[in-house]
XYZ file of C-alpha atoms in Angstrom:
132
model
C 9.246 -6.274 -10.685
C 10.231 -9.493 -12.157
C 10.073 -8.086 -15.568
C 12.420 -5.329 -14.375
C 15.032 -8.124 -13.598
C 14.321 -8.218 -9.946
C 13.823 -11.584 -8.006
C 10.342 -12.411 -7.118
C 11.035 -12.059 -3.401
C 11.382 -8.165 -3.997
C 7.753 -8.198 -4.786
C 6.678 -9.898 -1.666
C 9.197 -7.780 0.313
C 7.829 -4.359 -0.999
C 4.185 -5.641 -0.526
C 4.923 -6.522 2.972
C 6.859 -3.687 4.021
C 5.952 -0.740 1.971
C 2.701 0.978 2.369
C 2.608 3.230 -0.762
C 2.097 1.715 -4.242
C 3.397 4.710 -5.905
C 6.810 4.308 -4.189
C 6.912 0.702 -5.279
C 6.822 1.735 -8.711
C 9.624 4.198 -8.232
C 11.703 1.524 -6.435
C 11.344 -0.781 -9.390
C 13.687 1.599 -11.284
C 15.978 2.439 -8.382
C 16.796 -1.085 -7.097
C 18.080 -2.464 -10.512
C 20.084 0.791 -11.063
C 21.757 0.357 -7.682
C 20.715 3.742 -6.407
C 22.325 4.799 -3.127
C 20.334 4.133 -0.092
C 20.207 7.752 0.823
C 18.624 8.460 -2.711
C 15.979 5.839 -2.000
C 15.127 7.215 1.373
C 14.823 10.779 0.101
C 12.537 9.493 -2.739
C 10.617 7.657 -0.278
C 10.172 10.688 1.972
C 9.123 12.843 -0.973
C 6.648 10.534 -2.528
C 4.983 9.709 0.761
C 4.850 13.260 2.101
C 1.580 13.672 0.473
C 0.052 11.668 3.327
C 0.828 14.840 5.530
C -1.816 16.581 3.588
C -4.147 13.608 3.681
C -4.106 13.610 7.442
C -5.062 17.161 7.709
C -8.606 16.552 6.358
C -8.918 12.755 7.381
C -11.635 12.469 10.035
C -9.187 11.145 12.680
C -11.391 13.237 15.275
C -14.296 10.654 14.783
C -11.973 7.708 15.494
C -12.273 6.545 19.073
C -9.505 5.124 21.232
C -5.859 5.471 21.296
C -5.081 2.160 19.502
C -7.683 2.863 16.831
C -6.304 6.291 16.215
C -2.682 4.939 15.924
C -3.857 2.320 13.518
C -5.907 4.749 11.401
C -2.879 7.140 11.131
C -0.629 4.149 10.055
C -3.134 2.568 7.763
C -4.137 5.983 5.893
C -3.870 5.313 2.182
C -4.882 7.062 -0.843
C -7.948 4.885 -1.176
C -9.075 5.430 2.354
C -8.634 9.243 2.013
C -10.720 9.169 -1.048
C -13.454 7.238 0.433
C -13.739 9.223 3.605
C -13.357 12.723 1.844
C -16.883 12.364 0.297
C -20.102 14.064 1.688
C -21.563 10.520 2.545
C -18.609 9.661 4.760
C -19.116 12.543 7.142
C -21.732 10.497 9.078
C -19.438 7.423 9.360
C -18.895 5.946 12.824
C -15.471 5.226 14.348
C -15.858 1.424 13.921
C -16.915 1.940 10.232
C -13.820 4.341 9.484
C -11.276 1.718 11.214
C -12.859 -1.332 9.423
C -12.747 0.441 6.099
C -8.989 1.142 6.678
C -8.369 -2.450 7.924
C -10.037 -4.008 4.762
C -8.028 -1.674 2.436
C -4.966 -2.567 4.443
C -5.538 -6.251 4.274
C -6.410 -5.874 0.351
C -2.954 -4.179 -0.013
C -1.272 -6.993 1.847
C -3.027 -9.537 -0.302
C -0.490 -8.724 -3.007
C 1.930 -10.827 -0.906
C -0.247 -13.817 -1.004
C -0.694 -13.215 -4.858
C 3.082 -13.315 -5.250
C 3.528 -16.435 -3.163
C 0.764 -18.272 -5.075
C 2.313 -17.000 -8.451
C 5.756 -18.310 -7.209
C 4.211 -21.668 -6.467
C 2.686 -22.155 -9.954
C 5.328 -22.832 -12.641
C 4.314 -21.213 -15.865
C 6.373 -22.220 -18.981
C 7.830 -19.399 -21.139
C 5.816 -18.657 -24.186
C 8.607 -19.694 -26.385
C 8.524 -23.344 -25.251
C 4.544 -23.505 -25.305
C 4.266 -22.314 -28.987
C 7.331 -24.006 -30.397
C 5.732 -27.396 -30.623
């Protein structure tokens, strides 16, 4: 995002608020182009609509408890879908499915920590390092 001309905080904001990496890549082009908010909203809807199809075959029926089902629905990602669509995953328990999604969700949010750490470290531009 920074290489696209956006401030570092955009990367942190998108990692914290957006749950679809593919939409983040689209957003990188739309924000610097000052795309209308309605266009961004429609693009987000169209890109994220694929999750409707994921939920049709995600084993939500094996997740026990209202809170766990709500979280599983919220935390459904391409990675969680891919891992639970395998033959091996057919026997996975409710806790295993929820923990899988939790750790994938945590991994996704770890991008925010990476951005904060990267911002704290000052890196000199290559032109100043190699000019001596």
